[in-house]
Tab-separated table of C-alpha atoms in Angstrom:
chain	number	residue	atom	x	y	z
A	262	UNK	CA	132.346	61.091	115.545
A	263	UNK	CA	132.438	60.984	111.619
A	264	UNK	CA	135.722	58.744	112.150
A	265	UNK	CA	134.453	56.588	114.558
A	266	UNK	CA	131.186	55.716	112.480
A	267	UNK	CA	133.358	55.138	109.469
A	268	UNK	CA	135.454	52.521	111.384
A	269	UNK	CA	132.981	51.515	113.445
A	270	UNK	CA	131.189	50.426	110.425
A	271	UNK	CA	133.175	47.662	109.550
A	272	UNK	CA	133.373	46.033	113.044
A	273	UNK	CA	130.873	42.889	112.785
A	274	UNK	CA	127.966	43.613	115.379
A	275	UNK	CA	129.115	46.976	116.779
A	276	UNK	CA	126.154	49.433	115.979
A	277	UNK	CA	127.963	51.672	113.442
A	278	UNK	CA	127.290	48.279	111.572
A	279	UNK	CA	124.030	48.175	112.266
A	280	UNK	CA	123.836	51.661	110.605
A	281	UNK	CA	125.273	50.791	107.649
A	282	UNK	CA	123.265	47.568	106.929
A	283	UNK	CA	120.249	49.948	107.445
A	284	UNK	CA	121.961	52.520	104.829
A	285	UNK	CA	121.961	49.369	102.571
A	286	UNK	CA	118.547	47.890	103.322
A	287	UNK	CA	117.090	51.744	102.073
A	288	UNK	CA	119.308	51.685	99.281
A	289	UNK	CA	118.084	48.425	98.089
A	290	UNK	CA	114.107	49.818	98.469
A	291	UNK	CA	115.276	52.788	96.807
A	292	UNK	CA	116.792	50.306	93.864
A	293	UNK	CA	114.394	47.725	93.346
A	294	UNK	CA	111.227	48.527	95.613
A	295	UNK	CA	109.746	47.083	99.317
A	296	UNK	CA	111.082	43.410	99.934
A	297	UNK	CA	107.982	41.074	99.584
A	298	UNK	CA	108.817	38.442	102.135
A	299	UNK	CA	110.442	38.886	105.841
A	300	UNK	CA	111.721	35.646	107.170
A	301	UNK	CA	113.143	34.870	110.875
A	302	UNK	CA	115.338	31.731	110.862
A	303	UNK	CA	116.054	30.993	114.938
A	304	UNK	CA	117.629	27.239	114.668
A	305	UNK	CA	117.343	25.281	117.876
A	306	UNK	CA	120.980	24.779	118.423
A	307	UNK	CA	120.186	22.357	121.917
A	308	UNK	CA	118.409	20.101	120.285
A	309	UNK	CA	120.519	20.105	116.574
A	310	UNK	CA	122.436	16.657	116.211
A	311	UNK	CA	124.770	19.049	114.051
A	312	UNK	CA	125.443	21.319	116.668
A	313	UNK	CA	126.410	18.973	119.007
A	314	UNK	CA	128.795	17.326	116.368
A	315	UNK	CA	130.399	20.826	115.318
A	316	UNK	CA	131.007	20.882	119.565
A	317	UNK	CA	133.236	17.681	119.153
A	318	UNK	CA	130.375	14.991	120.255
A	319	UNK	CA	131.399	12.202	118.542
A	320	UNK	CA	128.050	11.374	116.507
A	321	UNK	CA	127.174	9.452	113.443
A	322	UNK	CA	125.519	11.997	111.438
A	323	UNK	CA	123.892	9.557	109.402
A	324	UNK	CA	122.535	7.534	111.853
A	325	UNK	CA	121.733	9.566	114.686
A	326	UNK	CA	120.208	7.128	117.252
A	327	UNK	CA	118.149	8.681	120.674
A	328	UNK	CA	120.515	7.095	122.581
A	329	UNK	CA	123.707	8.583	121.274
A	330	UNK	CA	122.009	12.534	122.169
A	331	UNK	CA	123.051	13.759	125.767
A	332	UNK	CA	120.022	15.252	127.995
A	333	UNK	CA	118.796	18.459	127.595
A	334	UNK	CA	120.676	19.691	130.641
A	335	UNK	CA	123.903	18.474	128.975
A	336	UNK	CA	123.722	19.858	125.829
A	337	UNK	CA	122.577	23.442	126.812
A	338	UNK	CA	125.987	22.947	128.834
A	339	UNK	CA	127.563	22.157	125.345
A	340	UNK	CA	125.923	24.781	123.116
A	341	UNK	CA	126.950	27.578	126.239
A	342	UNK	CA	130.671	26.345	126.325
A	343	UNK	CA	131.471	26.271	122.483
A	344	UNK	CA	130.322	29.884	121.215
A	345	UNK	CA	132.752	29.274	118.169
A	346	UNK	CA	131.310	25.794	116.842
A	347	UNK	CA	127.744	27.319	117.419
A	348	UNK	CA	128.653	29.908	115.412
A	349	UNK	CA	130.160	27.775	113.088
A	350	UNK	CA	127.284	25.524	113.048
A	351	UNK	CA	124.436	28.440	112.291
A	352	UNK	CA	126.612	29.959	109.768
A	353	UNK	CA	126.206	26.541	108.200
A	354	UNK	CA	122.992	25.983	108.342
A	355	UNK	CA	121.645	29.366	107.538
A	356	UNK	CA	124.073	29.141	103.911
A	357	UNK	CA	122.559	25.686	103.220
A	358	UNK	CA	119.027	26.935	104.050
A	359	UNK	CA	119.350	30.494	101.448
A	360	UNK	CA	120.813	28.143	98.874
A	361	UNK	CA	118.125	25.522	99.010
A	362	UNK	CA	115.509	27.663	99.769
A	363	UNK	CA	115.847	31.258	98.764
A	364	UNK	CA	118.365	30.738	95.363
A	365	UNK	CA	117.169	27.278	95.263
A	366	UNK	CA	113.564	28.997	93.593
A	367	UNK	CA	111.260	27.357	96.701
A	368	UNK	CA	109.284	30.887	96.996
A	369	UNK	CA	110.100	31.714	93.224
A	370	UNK	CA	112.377	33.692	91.493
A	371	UNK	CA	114.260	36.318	93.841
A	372	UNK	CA	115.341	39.580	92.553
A	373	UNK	CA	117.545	40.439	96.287
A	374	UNK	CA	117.765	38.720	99.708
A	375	UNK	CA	119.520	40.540	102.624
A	376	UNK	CA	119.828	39.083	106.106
A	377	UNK	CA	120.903	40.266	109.439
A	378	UNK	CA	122.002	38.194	112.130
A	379	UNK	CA	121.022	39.430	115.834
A	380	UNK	CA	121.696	37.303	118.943
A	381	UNK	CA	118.450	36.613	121.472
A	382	UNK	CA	118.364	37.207	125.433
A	383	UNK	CA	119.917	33.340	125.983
A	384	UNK	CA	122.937	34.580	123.803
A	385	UNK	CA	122.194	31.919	120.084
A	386	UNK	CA	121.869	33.679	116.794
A	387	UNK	CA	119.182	34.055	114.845
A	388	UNK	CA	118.723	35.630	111.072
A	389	UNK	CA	116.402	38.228	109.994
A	390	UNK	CA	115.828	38.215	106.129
A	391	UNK	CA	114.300	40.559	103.624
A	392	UNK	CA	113.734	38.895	100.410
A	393	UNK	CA	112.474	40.727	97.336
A	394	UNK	CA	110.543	38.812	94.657
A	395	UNK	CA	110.950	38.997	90.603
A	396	UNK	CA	107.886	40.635	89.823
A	397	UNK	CA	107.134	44.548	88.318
A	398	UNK	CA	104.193	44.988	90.859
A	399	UNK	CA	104.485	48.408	92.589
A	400	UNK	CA	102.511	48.822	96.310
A	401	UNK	CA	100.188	51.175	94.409
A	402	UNK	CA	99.423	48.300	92.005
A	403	UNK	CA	99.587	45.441	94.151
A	404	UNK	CA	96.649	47.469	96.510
A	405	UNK	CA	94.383	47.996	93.323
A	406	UNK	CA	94.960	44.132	91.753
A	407	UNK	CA	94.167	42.427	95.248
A	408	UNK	CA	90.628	44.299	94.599
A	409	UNK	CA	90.325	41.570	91.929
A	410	UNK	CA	88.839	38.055	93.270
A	411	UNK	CA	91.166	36.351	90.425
A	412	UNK	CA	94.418	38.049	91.963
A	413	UNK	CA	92.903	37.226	95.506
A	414	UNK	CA	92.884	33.618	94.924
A	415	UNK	CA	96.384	33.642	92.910
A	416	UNK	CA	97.844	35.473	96.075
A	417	UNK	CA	96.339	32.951	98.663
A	418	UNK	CA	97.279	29.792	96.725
A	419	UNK	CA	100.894	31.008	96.140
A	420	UNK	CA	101.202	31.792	100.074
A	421	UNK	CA	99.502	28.518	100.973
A	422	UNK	CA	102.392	27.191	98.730
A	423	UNK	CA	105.300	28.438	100.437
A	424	UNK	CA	104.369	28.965	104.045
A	425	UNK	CA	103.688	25.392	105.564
A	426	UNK	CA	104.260	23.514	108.824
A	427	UNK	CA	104.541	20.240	106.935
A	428	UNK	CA	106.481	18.115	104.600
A	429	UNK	CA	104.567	17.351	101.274
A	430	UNK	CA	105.425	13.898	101.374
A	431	UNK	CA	103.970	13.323	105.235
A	432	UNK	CA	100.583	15.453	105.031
A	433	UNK	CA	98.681	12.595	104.164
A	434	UNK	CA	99.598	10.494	106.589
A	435	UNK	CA	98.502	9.928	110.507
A	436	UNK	CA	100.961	10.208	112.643
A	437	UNK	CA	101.073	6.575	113.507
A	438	UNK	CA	101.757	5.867	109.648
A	439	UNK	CA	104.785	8.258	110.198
A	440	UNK	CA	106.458	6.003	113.145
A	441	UNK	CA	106.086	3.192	111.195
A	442	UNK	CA	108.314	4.738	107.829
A	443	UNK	CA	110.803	6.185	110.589
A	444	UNK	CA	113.611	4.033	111.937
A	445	UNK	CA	113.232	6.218	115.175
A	446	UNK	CA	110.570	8.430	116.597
A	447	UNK	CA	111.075	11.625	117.123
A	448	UNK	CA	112.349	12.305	120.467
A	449	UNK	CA	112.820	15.556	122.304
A	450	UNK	CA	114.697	15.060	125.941
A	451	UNK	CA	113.280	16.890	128.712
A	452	UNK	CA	112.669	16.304	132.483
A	453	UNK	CA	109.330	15.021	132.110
A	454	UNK	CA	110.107	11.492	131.030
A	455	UNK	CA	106.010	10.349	131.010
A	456	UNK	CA	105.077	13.999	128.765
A	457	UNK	CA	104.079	12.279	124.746
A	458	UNK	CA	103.643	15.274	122.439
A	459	UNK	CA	101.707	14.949	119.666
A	460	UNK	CA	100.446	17.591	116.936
A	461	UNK	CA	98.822	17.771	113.716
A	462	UNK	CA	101.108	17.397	110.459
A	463	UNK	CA	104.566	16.256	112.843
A	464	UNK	CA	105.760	13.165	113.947
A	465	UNK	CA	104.985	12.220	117.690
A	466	UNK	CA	108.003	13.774	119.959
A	467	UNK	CA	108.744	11.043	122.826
A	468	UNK	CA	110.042	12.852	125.334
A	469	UNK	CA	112.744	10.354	127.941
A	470	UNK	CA	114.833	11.265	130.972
């Protein structure tokens, strides 16, 4: 059994590797603490002009127009028959979103990130990731400063920073100011051609047969 653990270990997704990843996850709260932040990442691969591009649709990534998208129907038919591109396509994304996000300093200087990828019950990835902040704060100190109303309000600003359903830019505006900047609404396929979605902070989400 000690064999097949040790080669086991180094097959991607078999769950010797699983094992291992958790050896590494202790190791790393051994090393430099308890991560601070745990982030799912679950792109929506169906509706992703990217994905469908990375399938071989021919699409103009730069000018992706409602009409050049296949129904919803269609491309969960695409998304199921190219497992490679899809992988392809989150392995992608996920890099360009730890870069710009994580390295990139949007939640502040990071001491660690580690992320595990985990496929969901209709078979697309998503990412699991423990990120550990730069900051000496122990839990034992961290529970006696947020006794402190001035640490309180530092903590709640900082979260209200980083943790948003919005783009800075777009807050501000109605949603009717926001389909008049865009070339094209936002429009999400589905059977119910007459359904309008609307909600606070997004642009409205037109749905068409």
């Amino acid at each position: 059994m000690r064999q097949i653990r040790t080669v086991g270990g180094n097959v991607m997704g078999s769950p010797q590797s699983r094992s291992v990843q958790r050896t590494q996850i202790h190791a790393l709260n051994y090393f430099i603490g308890l991560p601070d932040l745990f982030i799912t990442i679950n792109p929506a691969d169906v509706h992703h002009p990217l994905a469908m591009y990375y399938a071989g649709i021919n699409l103009d990534l730069d000018n992706v127009a409602p009409v050049q998208i296949e129904t919803t129907f269609r491309r969960a038919q695409i998304v199921a028959q190219h497992p490679v591109a899809m992988a392809k396509f989150f392995n992608v994304l996920i890099t360009s979103i730890i870069q710009a996000l994580i390295e990139g300093g949007v939640v502040g200087p990071v001491k660690a990130h580690f992320g595990t990828v985990e496929a969901q019950g209709r078979g697309t990835l998503h990412l699991h990731l423990l990120v550990w902040l730069e900051h000496e704060y122990t839990p034992a100190q961290l529970k006696e400063n947020i006794k402190t109303e001035q640490f309180r309000n530092s903590l709640i600003a900082y979260l209200e920073d980083i943790v948003k359903e919005d783009i800075d830019d777009l807050k501000n505006l109605s949603i009717t100011d926001i389909e008049e900047r865009s070339q094209y609404p936002a429009v999400l396929f589905c059977p119910n051609g007459s359904r309008l979605l609307q909600a606070q902070h997004r642009a409205s989400a037109l749905c068409r047969p």
